[in-house]
Amino acid sequence: MSFEPKIVGFLCNWCSYAGADLAGTSRIHYPPNLRVIRVMCSARIDPTFVLRALAGGADGVLICGCHPGDCHYSEGNYKAMRRYPLLKQVLAQYGVEDARVRLEWVSASEGQRFADVVTDMTEKIHALGPSRIRAHLQLDKVER
Amino acid sequence: MAPEKKLQIALYWGAACGGCDVAVLDTNEFILDVAALADIRLWPIAVDGKYRDVEAMQDGELDLTIFSGAVRNSENERIAKLLRQKSKLLVAFGSCAHMGGIPGLANTTTREAIFDRAYLHNPSIEQGSQTIPRPETKVAAGTLDLPSFYRRVYKLADIVDVDYYVPGCPPAPSQVKAVLLAIAQGDLPPKGSVVGAADQAVCDECTREKKEKKLKRFYRPWEIIQDPAKCLMDQGILCAGAATRGGCGVRCPNTGQGCRGCYGPLPNVIDHGAKFLSAVASIIDSNDPEEIRKVLEGIPDFACIAYRFGMPASLLQRNLQS
Amino acid sequence: MAEPRIGVYICNCGTNIAKVVNCDRVCEAASKLPGVAVARTYQYMCSNPGQDMIVQDVRQLGLDRVVVAACSPRMHERTFRKALRSAGLNEYLLEMANIREQCSWVHDDEFAATNKTEALVRAAVMRVVHHEPLEKLSVNMCPNTLVIGGGVAGLTAALEMADAGHKVFLVERDDHLGGNLARVDLTAPYLDSARDLLTERITRVRECKNLQVMLGSALKNLSGFVGNFVATIGPVGGNGKTDQEISVEVGAVVVCTGYKEFDASRITYFGYGKLPNVITSFEFERMLRSGRIETKEGKTPQYVAIIHCVGSRSQEFHGYCSRVCCMTALKYTHEIKSALPGSYVSDLYIDMHAFGKGHEDFYKQSSEVKTLFLMYGKNEHPVIKRAAPEDGCEMLIEVAEKLSGEVIEIPADMVILMVGMEAQADADKLARLVNISQDKEGWFIESHPKLDPVATTTEGIFIAGTCAFPKDIPDTVAQARAAAARVLGKIAREKIEIDAVFAEVNEDLCSGCRMCNELCPYSAVEFDSEKRRSRVNSALCKACGGCVAACPSSAIKARHFTDQQIVAQIEGVLS
């Protein structure tokens, strides 16, 4: 059975989730590997969620928010913008491949862009192969 | 309440520095009370008990084992399991047993890289020397064995079932006393509890003045002259106190050093370092990606700062390459 | 916690979902999930029978949680929440799974889409277990309103509300009312006098006892929340002196700050600012109002050219259409030809946007007065040059005329540039003050471009007129009245319901570290220096979750978006 990536997406209600819905109403197709979790704002996204998803077996994590300056809560996406590079630094130190966690700004009118982002990310993760994180966490077998 | 018979206790160190044992000894005269209350059946740093003595015990014969240090090699694992079998209560004592501790930072690298650095390529190794530890070495008189070095570091609870956790590097002597007394008196909280630490972060105990936080820069402690009355984070010096359980007496910030997180995360926190990361990044006073990147350059090696004492306990636990 | 009893409903949405997703299989899998008491599929869950099915099950099966897998929650979350309310359940005990917009409509692989649906349903079930009943707050609606901007939009909105008997504060930064329309002579297509339109309004505004007009004034600060705002108004500029500022209580704010015209000097090939008789539409209006059309040298122009889309529909400047210029240009052809019957009028356009009532007829009339219409390509702009003395005119305009396919030169003694509309230069300041968003071009963003054009995503703040995007007078007036109607509706209900979803600090876990206080765009996270704890003002909190994610103790809980709920969802989609 060929590898089908499992990607967890955190989408903000006002922009990116609406953009994803627009891709739907416009019937723009994209790969079925993304599983979306809705939050009100990208500011709600705790780096813990990203780590939890990776530890839980996600091959990739997509974080989407409104374009800078357009946040429904005026500054929420800036918080995501601040946390993301530090999270990436930590992930790099854990040996997690760069392409597995991605931050994208998608507006409510960007249905096509959303589909393009998901397609691109799915392809890149497909090329990387399954994430080894979960397998490396198995504690039932001590690695002697 | 005088116990009818003396408590049977063991204190053991896995991958440890001995500091936790010193913390117990640092309770000063109290240790004599302990000696009066209890038979210490195993305590490598202080008394004569041997492994075979423990092996000869009944299951549950020990009332309490205080286990410090992480699990790094086969001996640590074997004795952890042995002590678990022979003990009614097993306490993970100190950061290493609780979360992996400083040895846990080895999870950022590989066994091969560690051996290479420790035994093959460093300034104090003779040229051409290729001696690395092996589990078995044949010599004229027979076979010598050494514990085998595992590929990664484990916290105690990864290997055996743990009853209580006493955090700290090391736990403060006052906490040690409180915990030992509680156990001696049978005054036990629910299994799995963290004891000897507060349920609020260090900031609650810290007397420095805290203001609104907006940072344009982070500073290493030596880069500025600190104001001892002001919150370290307010001044741009990294302090994990806000993300770390209190109860330690604010030992580090009181001497001008940011809290390093040795008491571990707060009760509802899933991943200690991730929460510290989120707070530190959120208070950067910038909405420009380039400026944010520059500000973050002031924080080198953040994974090791955020998970200094708890990498094996973090959600990702270890570097994938290891 | 007692075992949950969850009802799971998989909607077929006719064939919209069922064509790609095997709903029966999903239903079967859902029924086996822990806590699920019943799982059903149905044609249209949002229909009355669909909702009744939920209500019946709640009553008869004792359900205490509901999952509906259907269209986007942005579509029908409100509908199903109402169904839960009718069944006697708290409406927050609902979770939806989006298996249409984000599944059946975007995937064609049935196997993959069904698997994805199962994962989303599982996640919803695991999340809903952790939902808690939440109660909305109810606050008073102050019947006063603040209108910012005294142009036709602001005047209309203010009058509408004042006539209904409520107090209105009208703030205008200029020293007179009327805005951009006051600079216009006649309006297309019926050639009404702009002055007449405005004078009627301005007179009524002055005479209205409920209406307090503040000229030369601007909004300095706005605090509070819908129904309970405090607006601080002071003189424009003001130098930071606060003694002349007043604070008023209002329940809603209607923003009618209009537009500014595009600066034609930015376009070098039109020579505005260099060639003296290249003027803007507004400058021409001034000429019309004075009653004399003449060049800077005082001569009567023989050749007049009008160029559309100056600064609009351009890759270089603004991509959008400024909507009113085509009809205004046609208005000019009329006015020039009636004032100067012997003149030659050329109209250079890309497309003729004659979309509105009476517009096509007006266009026909303009062609009848013998205007020369020349079409040029969107990215092939005309170029204006100074003419040589032997050319017999002031300027020559070179244009690649599309319909003939030829590059031609036309004479012009006067060129009128139809400058487009732009967002006001200080729109961003106002946006921040009242907490609304701007799009990339600076126009204020409405709550929904089709379904909610005068509201914004900030409750209690409305927008009307050209501040939201170029539009003509009929649309501006319609929006102004619409915004007024929305406010009047709120006032009539007397009370405002504040969403139950906000953040809460657990004071037993808060250590007073103060990481959170500066993070809130609504200043909702306060610090109690006596208790040394932070606290969220639930009326101000908009539930973005920024403080929640940043709190290093996880001491702040995001109601309805708790860590527990989100982590359950993560586990659900991955298991």
Coordinates of N, CA and C in Angstrom, one line a residue, chain A residues 46-48 51-52 54-55 78 81-83 85-87 89-97 132-133 136-137 139 141-144, chain B residues 77 150-151 154 158-159 271 274-275 277-278 281-282 284 286-287 292 296 299 301-303 307 311 314-321:
Chain A
D46 N -1.3 26.8 20.0 CA -0.3 26.6 20.9 C 0.7 25.7 20.2
P47 N 2.0 26.0 20.3 CA 3.0 25.1 19.7 C 2.8 23.7 20.2
T48 N 2.3 23.5 21.4 CA 2.0 22.2 21.9 C 1.1 21.4 20.9
L51 N 3.2 19.9 18.2 CA 4.0 18.8 18.7 C 3.1 17.5 19.0
R52 N 2.0 17.8 19.5 CA 1.0 16.7 19.8 C 0.6 16.0 18.5
L54 N 2.4 15.9 15.7 CA 3.5 15.1 15.2 C 3.7 13.8 16.1
A55 N 3.6 14.0 17.4 CA 3.8 12.8 18.2 C 2.7 11.8 18.0
Y78 N -0.2 37.8 14.1 CA 1.2 38.2 14.5 C 1.8 37.3 15.6
M81 N 2.9 34.4 13.9 CA 4.1 34.8 13.2 C 5.3 34.8 14.1
R82 N 5.1 35.2 15.3 CA 6.2 35.2 16.3 C 6.6 33.8 16.8
R83 N 5.6 33.0 17.0 CA 5.9 31.7 17.6 C 6.5 30.7 16.6
P85 N 8.8 30.8 13.9 CA 10.2 30.6 13.7 C 10.9 29.9 14.9
L86 N 10.4 30.2 16.1 CA 11.1 29.6 17.2 C 10.7 28.1 17.3
L87 N 9.5 27.8 16.9 CA 9.0 26.4 16.9 C 9.9 25.7 15.8
Q89 N 12.8 26.3 14.9 CA 14.2 26.1 15.4 C 14.2 24.9 16.2
V90 N 13.2 24.8 17.1 CA 13.2 23.6 18.0 C 13.0 22.3 17.3
L91 N 12.1 22.4 16.3 CA 11.8 21.2 15.5 C 13.1 20.7 14.8
A92 N 13.8 21.7 14.3 CA 15.1 21.4 13.6 C 16.0 20.7 14.5
Q93 N 16.1 21.2 15.8 CA 16.9 20.5 16.8 C 16.5 19.1 17.1
Y94 N 15.2 18.9 16.9 CA 14.7 17.5 17.1 C 14.8 16.7 15.9
G95 N 15.4 17.2 14.8 CA 15.6 16.4 13.6 C 14.4 16.3 12.8
V96 N 13.3 17.1 13.0 CA 12.1 17.0 12.2 C 12.3 17.8 10.9
E97 N 12.1 17.1 9.8 CA 12.3 17.8 8.5 C 11.5 19.0 8.3
R132 N 8.9 9.6 11.1 CA 9.4 8.5 12.0 C 9.2 8.9 13.5
I133 N 8.6 10.0 13.7 CA 8.5 10.5 15.1 C 7.7 9.5 16.0
H136 N 9.5 6.4 16.8 CA 10.6 6.7 17.7 C 10.1 6.9 19.2
L137 N 8.8 7.1 19.4 CA 8.3 7.3 20.7 C 7.9 6.0 21.4
L139 N 7.5 3.3 23.6 CA 8.3 3.0 24.8 C 8.2 1.6 25.2
K141 N 9.3 -0.8 23.7 CA 10.5 -1.5 23.4 C 11.7 -0.6 23.7
V142 N 12.4 -0.9 24.8 CA 13.6 0.0 25.1 C 14.7 -0.2 24.1
E143 N 15.2 0.9 23.6 CA 16.2 0.8 22.5 C 17.6 0.6 23.1
R144 N 17.9 -0.7 23.1 CA 19.2 -1.0 23.9 C 20.4 -0.9 23.0
Chain B
E77 N 18.4 0.4 34.0 CA 17.2 -0.3 33.7 C 16.9 -1.5 34.7
Y150 N 22.5 2.8 26.2 CA 21.3 2.8 25.4 C 21.4 3.9 24.3
R151 N 20.6 3.8 23.3 CA 20.6 4.8 22.2 C 20.0 6.1 22.6
Y154 N 16.0 7.7 29.0 CA 14.6 7.6 29.4 C 14.4 8.2 30.8
D158 N 9.2 5.9 32.1 CA 9.2 5.2 30.9 C 9.5 3.8 31.0
I159 N 10.2 3.4 32.2 CA 10.7 2.1 32.4 C 9.9 1.3 33.4
D271 N 3.4 19.9 27.5 CA 4.8 19.9 27.1 C 5.4 21.2 27.6
A274 N 7.3 23.6 25.1 CA 6.4 24.3 24.1 C 5.7 25.5 24.7
K275 N 5.3 25.3 26.0 CA 4.7 26.4 26.7 C 5.6 27.6 26.9
L277 N 8.2 28.3 25.1 CA 8.4 28.8 23.7 C 7.2 29.8 23.4
S278 N 6.0 29.3 23.6 CA 4.9 30.1 23.2 C 4.9 31.5 24.0
A281 N 8.0 33.7 22.7 CA 7.8 34.3 21.3 C 6.6 35.3 21.3
S282 N 5.6 35.0 22.0 CA 4.4 35.9 22.0 C 4.7 37.3 22.4
I284 N 7.4 39.0 21.9 CA 8.3 39.8 21.1 C 7.5 41.0 20.5
S286 N 7.1 42.9 17.9 CA 7.2 43.2 16.5 C 6.2 42.4 15.7
N287 N 5.8 43.0 14.6 CA 4.9 42.3 13.7 C 5.5 42.1 12.3
I292 N 11.4 39.9 13.6 CA 11.2 38.8 14.6 C 12.4 37.9 14.5
L296 N 14.9 36.8 17.4 CA 15.1 35.4 17.9 C 16.5 34.9 17.7
I299 N 18.4 34.2 20.8 CA 18.2 33.1 21.6 C 18.8 31.9 20.9
D301 N 20.1 28.0 20.4 CA 20.0 26.7 21.0 C 18.7 26.6 21.9
F302 N 17.6 27.1 21.4 CA 16.4 27.2 22.2 C 15.9 25.8 22.7
A303 N 16.0 24.8 21.9 CA 15.5 23.5 22.3 C 16.1 23.1 23.6
Y307 N 14.0 22.7 27.0 CA 13.9 21.4 27.5 C 15.1 21.0 28.3
M311 N 13.9 16.9 28.3 CA 13.8 16.5 26.9 C 13.1 15.1 26.8
S314 N 9.5 15.4 27.0 CA 8.8 16.3 26.1 C 8.0 15.4 25.1
L315 N 7.1 16.1 24.3 CA 6.3 15.3 23.4 C 7.1 14.6 22.3
L316 N 8.1 15.2 21.9 CA 8.9 14.5 20.8 C 10.1 13.7 21.4
Q317 N 10.4 13.9 22.7 CA 11.3 13.0 23.4 C 12.8 13.1 23.0
R318 N 13.1 13.0 21.7 CA 14.5 12.9 21.3 C 14.6 13.2 19.8
N319 N 15.8 13.5 19.4 CA 16.1 13.8 18.0 C 15.9 12.6 17.2
L320 N 15.3 12.7 16.1 CA 15.0 11.6 15.2 C 16.2 10.8 14.8
Q321 N 17.3 11.5 14.7 CA 18.5 10.8 14.2 C 19.1 9.9 15.2

